[in-house]
Amino acid sequence: MERRVGTISRGIRCPIIRPGDDLVEITVNSVLEAAESEGYTMRDRDVVSMTESIVARAQGNFATIYDIAADVKAKLGGETIGVILPILSRNRFSICLKGIAMGAKKIVLMLGYPTDEVGNSLLTMDQVEAAGINPYTDVLTLKQYRDLFGENKHIFTGVDYVQYYSELITEAGAEVEIIFANNPTTILNYTDCVLTCDIHTRARSKRLLLAAGAKAVCGLDDIMSAPINGSGYNARYGLLGSNKSTEDTVKLFPRECQDLVEAIQEQFLQKTGKHVEVMVYGDGAFKDPQGKIWELADPVVSPAFTAGLVGTPNEIKLKYLADNEFKNLSGAELKEAISKSIKSKADNLVGNMASQGTTPRQLTDLIGSLCDLTSGSGDKGTPIVHIQGYFDNFTD
């Protein structure tokens, strides 16, 4: 019988992961036990993914606010520090901010507006325009912000992040001054020691600050890039991609884990005879249409993946063929014509009109987004995702 199902994504339950757990054994056994319980079998080119959270947990990759404070003080002097362009997140930034404030006497907090880098809103553009403000050039004090816009709470969390971040800083023992601006170099009017907290624009921000005469510049990727008193760390990403663990601890983005995905791939091959692709995933890369948040607070979607996940899709748009080259065909004749086109397609369809409208993104970003949506971020208990049929097409 002809296969009637294409891509299938399954959330796989596994034990709660603790530091030191054997993630190779747990992942492989959890997937195989799920397959047995649900009555399906492994196939070549299946994809097995693990959320970055369980990888970091197994690594024991944690840091405390005291570790963060020590690193910030050592690298930025411990006096007045400009903390610029952070995202608005209790989970992603609040505990980091506690540690940062503990490593300084004063924090000048510069918030981007009307939204942060990933779309969390302080304001709407309508509010900004109605007030006659130019977000590209205008700098607002806290008083000006409150006089113009009052209190603004996040659409989903109900948090006034201006007040929340201010209180976190003062409770950590530092003085706080809040300004609103989008040009990184604005902070140099207040201090020449700067921690730039943007994620995907961090290289530009550092370059602009240094060119404008900053004395000391770090990004979040420079903080906790090495162990502090035996803490966790991430040599490449530092605090980027970290999450709140407790009120005084963050779980960092996983350290180098290429060996892990390759070991899992090899274990599947030994146990099933199937060549499975394996990846670690964090945030998906997609935008929420209501809240306008585009989700990617991690520095990358996937920090490690096996070789078969390198590249982008090489697909033909079926509706293009049906509406253009084969518009006069129907039924079995149309199906046969499209099947022949797929089987004879070139290895690289860049520039080919038949591929227009297909998603021009990295495989790991597409699959990671699917995994993130499948596993969720709450209490589903499925931090492993098993995908089948992703690389199939209409002819398989």
CSV table of C-alpha atoms in Angstrom, one decimal:
chain,number,residue,atom,x,y,z
A,1,MET,CA,0.0,0.0,0.0
A,2,GLU,CA,1.2,3.5,-0.8
A,3,ARG,CA,2.4,5.5,2.3
A,4,ARG,CA,-0.2,8.1,3.2
A,5,VAL,CA,1.8,9.9,5.9
A,6,GLY,CA,4.7,12.3,5.5
A,7,THR,CA,6.6,13.9,8.4
A,8,ILE,CA,5.8,12.7,11.9
A,9,SER,CA,7.1,14.4,15.0
A,10,ARG,CA,6.9,12.6,18.4
A,11,GLY,CA,7.7,14.0,21.8
A,12,ILE,CA,9.5,11.3,23.7
A,13,ARG,CA,9.3,11.0,27.5
A,14,CYS,CA,12.4,10.3,29.5
A,15,PRO,CA,13.6,10.4,33.1
A,16,ILE,CA,14.3,13.7,34.8
A,17,ILE,CA,17.9,14.5,34.0
A,18,ARG,CA,20.4,15.2,36.7
A,19,PRO,CA,24.1,16.3,36.5
A,20,GLY,CA,26.3,13.3,35.5
A,21,ASP,CA,23.5,11.3,33.9
A,22,ASP,CA,24.5,9.2,30.8
A,23,LEU,CA,22.6,11.1,28.1
A,24,VAL,CA,23.6,8.7,25.4
A,25,GLU,CA,22.1,5.7,27.1
A,26,ILE,CA,19.0,7.6,28.3
A,27,THR,CA,18.3,9.1,24.8
A,28,VAL,CA,18.7,5.9,22.9
A,29,ASN,CA,16.8,3.8,25.3
A,30,SER,CA,13.9,6.3,25.6
A,31,VAL,CA,13.4,6.5,21.9
A,32,LEU,CA,13.6,2.7,21.4
A,33,GLU,CA,11.2,2.1,24.3
A,34,ALA,CA,8.7,4.7,22.9
A,35,ALA,CA,8.9,3.0,19.5
A,36,GLU,CA,8.2,-0.4,21.0
A,37,SER,CA,5.3,0.9,23.1
A,38,GLU,CA,3.7,2.7,20.1
A,39,GLY,CA,4.3,-0.1,17.6
A,40,TYR,CA,6.6,1.7,15.1
A,41,THR,CA,10.2,1.1,13.9
A,42,MET,CA,13.3,3.2,13.3
A,43,ARG,CA,14.1,4.2,9.8
A,44,ASP,CA,17.2,5.5,8.1
A,45,ARG,CA,17.4,9.3,8.2
A,46,ASP,CA,15.1,9.6,11.2
A,47,VAL,CA,16.1,12.6,13.3
A,48,VAL,CA,16.4,12.4,17.1
A,49,SER,CA,16.8,15.7,18.9
A,50,MET,CA,17.4,16.7,22.6
A,51,THR,CA,16.6,20.0,24.1
A,52,GLU,CA,19.7,22.0,25.1
A,53,SER,CA,18.3,22.1,28.7
A,54,ILE,CA,18.8,18.4,29.4
A,55,VAL,CA,22.3,18.5,27.8
A,56,ALA,CA,23.4,21.3,30.0
A,57,ARG,CA,21.8,19.7,33.0
A,58,ALA,CA,23.7,16.4,32.4
A,59,GLN,CA,26.9,18.4,32.0
A,60,GLY,CA,26.2,20.2,35.3
A,61,ASN,CA,26.6,23.5,33.5
A,62,PHE,CA,25.4,25.9,36.2
A,63,ALA,CA,26.6,29.3,37.5
A,64,THR,CA,25.5,31.3,40.5
A,65,ILE,CA,24.9,35.1,40.8
A,66,TYR,CA,28.1,35.2,42.9
A,67,ASP,CA,30.1,33.7,40.0
A,68,ILE,CA,28.5,36.2,37.6
A,69,ALA,CA,29.3,39.1,40.0
A,70,ALA,CA,32.9,38.1,40.3
A,71,ASP,CA,33.4,37.8,36.6
A,72,VAL,CA,31.6,41.1,35.8
A,73,LYS,CA,33.7,43.0,38.5
A,74,ALA,CA,36.9,41.5,37.2
A,75,LYS,CA,36.2,42.4,33.6
A,76,LEU,CA,34.4,45.7,33.9
A,77,GLY,CA,35.9,47.3,37.0
A,78,GLY,CA,33.0,47.1,39.5
A,79,GLU,CA,32.2,50.8,39.5
A,80,THR,CA,29.5,52.3,37.1
A,81,ILE,CA,28.6,49.8,34.4
A,82,GLY,CA,26.4,50.4,31.5
A,83,VAL,CA,24.1,47.4,30.9
A,84,ILE,CA,22.6,47.9,27.4
A,85,LEU,CA,19.9,46.4,25.2
A,86,PRO,CA,18.9,43.3,27.3
A,87,ILE,CA,15.9,41.3,26.4
A,88,LEU,CA,12.8,41.5,28.7
A,89,SER,CA,12.6,38.1,30.3
A,90,ARG,CA,12.2,36.8,33.9
A,91,ASN,CA,13.5,33.4,32.7
A,92,ARG,CA,16.3,34.6,30.4
A,93,PHE,CA,17.8,37.7,32.0
A,94,SER,CA,16.5,38.5,35.5
A,95,ILE,CA,19.0,36.2,37.4
A,96,CYS,CA,21.8,37.3,35.1
A,97,LEU,CA,20.9,40.9,36.0
A,98,LYS,CA,21.1,40.2,39.7
A,99,GLY,CA,24.6,38.9,39.4
A,100,ILE,CA,25.7,41.7,37.1
A,101,ALA,CA,24.3,44.3,39.6
A,102,MET,CA,26.2,42.6,42.5
A,103,GLY,CA,29.4,43.2,40.5
A,104,ALA,CA,28.9,47.0,40.3
A,105,LYS,CA,28.3,50.0,42.4
A,106,LYS,CA,25.9,51.5,39.9
A,107,ILE,CA,24.1,50.2,36.8
A,108,VAL,CA,23.0,52.5,34.0
A,109,LEU,CA,20.4,50.3,32.4
A,110,MET,CA,19.7,51.2,28.7
A,111,LEU,CA,16.6,49.6,27.4
A,112,GLY,CA,15.8,49.5,23.7
A,113,TYR,CA,12.3,50.6,22.6
A,114,PRO,CA,9.6,50.1,21.5
A,115,THR,CA,10.6,46.5,21.8
A,116,ASP,CA,13.6,44.5,22.8
A,117,GLU,CA,15.7,42.5,20.3
A,118,VAL,CA,13.4,39.5,20.1
A,119,GLY,CA,10.1,41.4,20.0
A,120,ASN,CA,9.0,41.8,23.7
A,121,SER,CA,7.2,45.1,23.8
A,122,LEU,CA,7.9,47.9,26.2
A,123,LEU,CA,5.7,50.1,24.0
A,124,THR,CA,3.9,49.9,20.7
A,125,MET,CA,5.1,51.8,17.7
A,126,ASP,CA,1.8,53.5,17.6
A,127,GLN,CA,2.5,54.9,21.2
A,128,VAL,CA,5.9,56.1,20.1
A,129,GLU,CA,4.6,57.8,17.0
A,130,ALA,CA,1.7,59.4,18.8
A,131,ALA,CA,4.2,60.9,21.3
A,132,GLY,CA,6.3,62.3,18.5
A,133,ILE,CA,9.3,60.3,19.5
A,134,ASN,CA,12.0,59.1,17.0
A,135,PRO,CA,13.3,55.7,18.4
A,136,TYR,CA,16.3,55.9,16.1
A,137,THR,CA,17.7,59.1,17.7
A,138,ASP,CA,15.7,60.1,20.8
A,139,VAL,CA,17.0,59.2,24.3
A,140,LEU,CA,14.5,59.2,27.1
A,141,THR,CA,15.0,59.4,30.9
A,142,LEU,CA,12.9,57.3,33.2
A,143,LYS,CA,10.8,60.4,34.1
A,144,GLN,CA,10.3,61.2,30.4
A,145,TYR,CA,9.2,57.6,29.7
A,146,ARG,CA,6.8,57.6,32.6
A,147,ASP,CA,5.4,61.1,31.8
A,148,LEU,CA,4.8,60.1,28.2
A,149,PHE,CA,3.8,56.5,28.5
A,150,GLY,CA,3.0,55.7,32.1
A,151,GLU,CA,3.1,52.0,33.2
A,152,ASN,CA,3.3,49.4,30.4
A,153,LYS,CA,2.9,45.7,31.2
A,154,HIS,CA,4.0,42.8,29.0
A,155,ILE,CA,1.1,41.4,26.9
A,156,PHE,CA,1.6,37.9,28.2
A,157,THR,CA,3.5,38.0,31.5
A,158,GLY,CA,1.8,41.1,32.9
A,159,VAL,CA,5.1,42.4,34.2
A,160,ASP,CA,6.3,46.0,34.1
A,161,TYR,CA,9.9,45.2,33.2
A,162,VAL,CA,11.1,48.8,33.8
A,163,GLN,CA,10.0,48.5,37.4
A,164,TYR,CA,11.0,44.9,37.7
A,165,TYR,CA,14.6,45.3,36.5
A,166,SER,CA,15.0,48.5,38.6
A,167,GLU,CA,14.0,46.6,41.7
A,168,LEU,CA,16.3,43.7,40.9
A,169,ILE,CA,19.3,46.0,40.6
A,170,THR,CA,18.6,47.9,43.9
A,171,GLU,CA,17.9,44.7,45.8
A,172,ALA,CA,21.3,43.4,44.6
A,173,GLY,CA,22.9,46.5,46.3
A,174,ALA,CA,23.6,48.7,43.3
A,175,GLU,CA,22.4,52.2,42.4
A,176,VAL,CA,20.3,52.3,39.2
A,177,GLU,CA,19.7,54.8,36.5
A,178,ILE,CA,17.4,53.8,33.6
A,179,ILE,CA,17.4,55.3,30.1
A,180,PHE,CA,15.7,54.4,26.8
A,181,ALA,CA,17.7,54.4,23.6
A,182,ASN,CA,18.6,52.2,20.6
A,183,ASN,CA,22.1,53.4,19.6
A,184,PRO,CA,24.7,51.4,21.6
A,185,THR,CA,27.1,54.4,21.8
A,186,THR,CA,24.5,56.5,23.7
A,187,ILE,CA,25.7,54.7,26.9
A,188,LEU,CA,29.1,56.4,26.6
A,189,ASN,CA,27.5,59.6,27.8
A,190,TYR,CA,27.0,57.9,31.2
A,191,THR,CA,30.0,55.4,31.5
A,192,ASP,CA,32.8,54.0,29.5
A,193,CYS,CA,32.5,50.5,30.9
A,194,VAL,CA,29.8,48.6,29.1
A,195,LEU,CA,28.1,45.2,29.1
A,196,THR,CA,26.2,44.9,25.9
A,197,CYS,CA,23.4,42.3,26.4
A,198,ASP,CA,22.1,42.0,22.8
A,199,ILE,CA,22.3,38.5,21.3
A,200,HIS,CA,22.4,38.5,17.5
A,201,THR,CA,23.7,42.1,17.1
A,202,ARG,CA,26.4,41.8,19.7
A,203,ALA,CA,29.4,41.9,17.4
A,204,ARG,CA,28.2,45.2,15.9
A,205,SER,CA,27.4,46.7,19.3
A,206,LYS,CA,30.9,45.9,20.5
A,207,ARG,CA,32.5,47.3,17.4
A,208,LEU,CA,30.6,50.5,17.6
A,209,LEU,CA,31.4,51.0,21.3
A,210,LEU,CA,35.1,50.3,21.0
A,211,ALA,CA,35.3,52.6,17.9
A,212,ALA,CA,33.5,55.4,19.9
A,213,GLY,CA,36.1,55.2,22.7
A,214,ALA,CA,34.7,52.8,25.3
A,215,LYS,CA,37.3,51.8,28.0
A,216,ALA,CA,36.0,48.3,28.6
A,217,VAL,CA,33.4,46.4,26.6
A,218,CYS,CA,32.0,42.9,27.2
A,219,GLY,CA,29.0,41.0,25.8
A,220,LEU,CA,27.1,38.4,27.6
A,221,ASP,CA,29.1,35.9,25.7
A,222,ASP,CA,32.2,37.2,27.5
A,223,ILE,CA,30.8,36.7,31.0
A,224,MET,CA,31.1,33.1,32.4
A,225,SER,CA,33.2,32.1,29.4
A,226,ALA,CA,35.5,30.3,31.8
A,227,PRO,CA,34.9,28.7,35.2
A,228,ILE,CA,34.7,30.9,38.3
A,229,ASN,CA,35.6,28.9,41.4
A,230,GLY,CA,34.7,25.6,39.8
A,231,SER,CA,31.4,26.9,38.2
A,232,GLY,CA,30.0,25.9,34.9
A,233,TYR,CA,30.8,28.0,31.9
A,234,ASN,CA,30.5,28.2,28.1
A,235,ALA,CA,33.7,29.2,26.3
A,236,ARG,CA,31.8,30.3,23.2
A,237,TYR,CA,28.6,31.8,24.4
A,238,GLY,CA,29.1,32.7,28.1
A,239,LEU,CA,25.8,33.8,29.6
A,240,LEU,CA,24.0,33.8,26.2
A,241,GLY,CA,21.3,31.1,26.1
A,242,SER,CA,21.2,30.8,29.9
A,243,ASN,CA,18.0,30.2,31.7
A,244,LYS,CA,16.8,30.7,35.3
A,245,SER,CA,17.4,27.6,37.4
A,246,THR,CA,16.8,28.9,41.0
A,247,GLU,CA,16.6,32.4,42.4
A,248,ASP,CA,20.4,32.6,42.5
A,249,THR,CA,21.5,30.1,39.8
A,250,VAL,CA,21.4,30.0,36.0
A,251,LYS,CA,21.7,27.0,33.8
A,252,LEU,CA,24.1,27.9,31.0
A,253,PHE,CA,23.8,26.9,27.3
A,254,PRO,CA,25.5,23.5,26.9
A,255,ARG,CA,29.2,23.3,26.4
A,256,GLU,CA,30.8,21.5,23.4
A,257,CYS,CA,28.5,18.6,22.7
A,258,GLN,CA,29.4,17.4,19.2
A,259,ASP,CA,30.8,14.2,20.7
A,260,LEU,CA,27.4,13.6,22.3
A,261,VAL,CA,25.4,13.7,19.1
A,262,GLU,CA,27.9,11.5,17.3
A,263,ALA,CA,27.9,8.9,20.2
A,264,ILE,CA,24.1,8.8,20.1
A,265,GLN,CA,24.2,8.3,16.3
A,266,GLU,CA,26.7,5.5,16.7
A,267,GLN,CA,24.6,3.8,19.4
A,268,PHE,CA,21.5,3.8,17.3
A,269,LEU,CA,23.4,2.3,14.4
A,270,GLN,CA,24.7,-0.5,16.6
A,271,LYS,CA,21.3,-1.3,18.2
A,272,THR,CA,19.1,-0.8,15.1
A,273,GLY,CA,21.3,-0.9,12.0
A,274,LYS,CA,19.7,2.5,11.1
A,275,HIS,CA,21.6,5.7,10.3
A,276,VAL,CA,19.9,8.3,12.4
A,277,GLU,CA,20.7,12.0,12.4
A,278,VAL,CA,21.0,13.6,15.9
A,279,MET,CA,20.9,17.2,17.1
A,280,VAL,CA,20.7,19.4,20.2
A,281,TYR,CA,18.1,22.2,19.9
A,282,GLY,CA,17.2,25.3,21.8
A,283,ASP,CA,14.7,28.0,20.9
A,284,GLY,CA,13.0,27.6,17.6
A,285,ALA,CA,13.3,30.5,15.1
A,286,PHE,CA,9.7,31.7,14.4
A,287,LYS,CA,7.6,34.8,15.2
A,288,ASP,CA,4.4,34.8,17.2
A,289,PRO,CA,1.8,36.8,15.3
A,290,GLN,CA,0.0,38.2,18.3
A,291,GLY,CA,2.8,39.0,20.8
A,292,LYS,CA,5.3,39.8,18.0
A,293,ILE,CA,8.0,37.8,19.8
A,294,TRP,CA,10.2,35.9,17.5
A,295,GLU,CA,11.4,33.5,20.1
A,296,LEU,CA,15.2,33.1,19.4
A,297,ALA,CA,16.7,34.1,22.7
A,298,ASP,CA,19.4,31.4,22.3
A,299,PRO,CA,22.5,32.4,20.3
A,300,VAL,CA,21.8,29.5,17.8
A,301,VAL,CA,19.0,27.0,17.3
A,302,SER,CA,21.3,24.1,17.4
A,303,PRO,CA,24.8,24.0,19.1
A,304,ALA,CA,25.6,20.5,17.8
A,305,PHE,CA,24.3,18.2,15.0
A,306,THR,CA,25.5,15.3,12.9
A,307,ALA,CA,26.8,15.7,9.4
A,308,GLY,CA,23.6,14.8,7.6
A,309,LEU,CA,21.9,17.9,9.0
A,310,VAL,CA,24.2,20.4,7.3
A,311,GLY,CA,22.7,22.5,4.6
A,312,THR,CA,19.3,23.8,3.4
A,313,PRO,CA,16.3,22.0,1.9
A,314,ASN,CA,16.5,21.3,-1.9
A,315,GLU,CA,12.8,21.1,-2.7
A,316,ILE,CA,10.5,21.8,-5.6
A,317,LYS,CA,7.2,23.7,-5.0
A,318,LEU,CA,4.5,21.2,-6.0
A,319,LYS,CA,1.9,23.9,-6.5
A,320,TYR,CA,4.2,25.8,-8.8
A,321,LEU,CA,4.5,22.7,-11.0
A,322,ALA,CA,0.8,22.0,-10.8
A,323,ASP,CA,-0.2,25.6,-11.7
A,324,ASN,CA,2.5,26.2,-14.4
A,325,GLU,CA,4.4,23.5,-16.2
A,326,PHE,CA,1.6,20.9,-15.7
A,327,LYS,CA,-1.5,23.1,-15.6
A,328,ASN,CA,-3.2,21.1,-18.3
A,329,LEU,CA,-2.8,17.8,-16.5
A,330,SER,CA,-4.8,16.2,-13.8
A,331,GLY,CA,-5.2,12.9,-11.8
A,332,ALA,CA,-2.7,10.1,-12.4
A,333,GLU,CA,-1.1,11.9,-15.3
A,334,LEU,CA,-0.4,15.0,-13.1
A,335,LYS,CA,0.9,12.8,-10.3
A,336,GLU,CA,3.3,11.0,-12.7
A,337,ALA,CA,4.6,14.2,-14.2
A,338,ILE,CA,5.3,15.8,-10.9
A,339,SER,CA,7.0,12.6,-9.6
A,340,LYS,CA,9.3,12.6,-12.6
A,341,SER,CA,10.2,16.3,-12.0
A,342,ILE,CA,11.1,15.5,-8.3
A,343,LYS,CA,13.2,12.5,-9.2
A,344,SER,CA,15.1,14.4,-11.9
A,345,LYS,CA,15.6,17.7,-9.9
A,346,ALA,CA,19.1,19.2,-9.8
A,347,ASP,CA,21.2,18.9,-6.6
A,348,ASN,CA,21.1,22.7,-6.3
A,349,LEU,CA,17.9,24.5,-7.1
A,350,VAL,CA,19.0,28.0,-6.1
A,351,GLY,CA,17.6,30.4,-8.7
A,352,ASN,CA,15.2,27.8,-10.2
A,353,MET,CA,11.7,29.2,-10.3
A,354,ALA,CA,10.3,25.8,-9.5
A,355,SER,CA,11.8,26.1,-6.0
A,356,GLN,CA,10.3,29.6,-5.3
A,357,GLY,CA,8.3,29.7,-2.0
A,358,THR,CA,10.2,26.9,-0.4
A,359,THR,CA,11.7,27.8,2.9
A,360,PRO,CA,15.3,29.1,2.4
A,361,ARG,CA,16.6,28.2,5.9
A,362,GLN,CA,19.2,25.9,7.5
A,363,LEU,CA,17.9,22.4,8.1
A,364,THR,CA,18.9,22.6,11.8
A,365,ASP,CA,16.8,25.9,12.2
A,366,LEU,CA,13.8,24.3,10.5
A,367,ILE,CA,14.0,21.0,12.4
A,368,GLY,CA,14.9,22.8,15.7
A,369,SER,CA,11.8,24.9,15.4
A,370,LEU,CA,9.7,21.8,14.8
A,371,CYS,CA,11.3,20.2,17.8
A,372,ASP,CA,10.7,23.3,20.0
A,373,LEU,CA,7.0,23.4,19.1
A,374,THR,CA,6.7,19.6,19.7
A,375,SER,CA,8.4,19.5,23.1
A,376,GLY,CA,7.0,22.8,24.4
A,377,SER,CA,8.5,24.6,27.3
A,378,GLY,CA,6.3,23.5,30.2
A,379,ASP,CA,5.2,20.2,31.7
A,380,LYS,CA,4.9,17.9,28.7
A,381,GLY,CA,7.9,16.0,29.9
A,382,THR,CA,9.2,15.3,26.4
A,383,PRO,CA,12.6,16.8,26.0
A,384,ILE,CA,13.6,14.3,23.3
A,385,VAL,CA,11.9,14.5,19.9
A,386,HIS,CA,11.8,11.7,17.3
A,387,ILE,CA,11.1,12.9,13.7
A,388,GLN,CA,10.4,10.5,10.9
A,389,GLY,CA,9.9,11.3,7.2
A,390,TYR,CA,11.4,14.7,7.3
A,391,PHE,CA,13.6,14.0,4.3
A,392,ASP,CA,10.8,12.2,2.3
A,393,ASN,CA,9.2,13.8,-0.7
A,394,PHE,CA,6.0,13.1,-2.8
A,395,THR,CA,7.7,10.2,-4.5
A,396,ASP,CA,8.6,8.2,-1.4
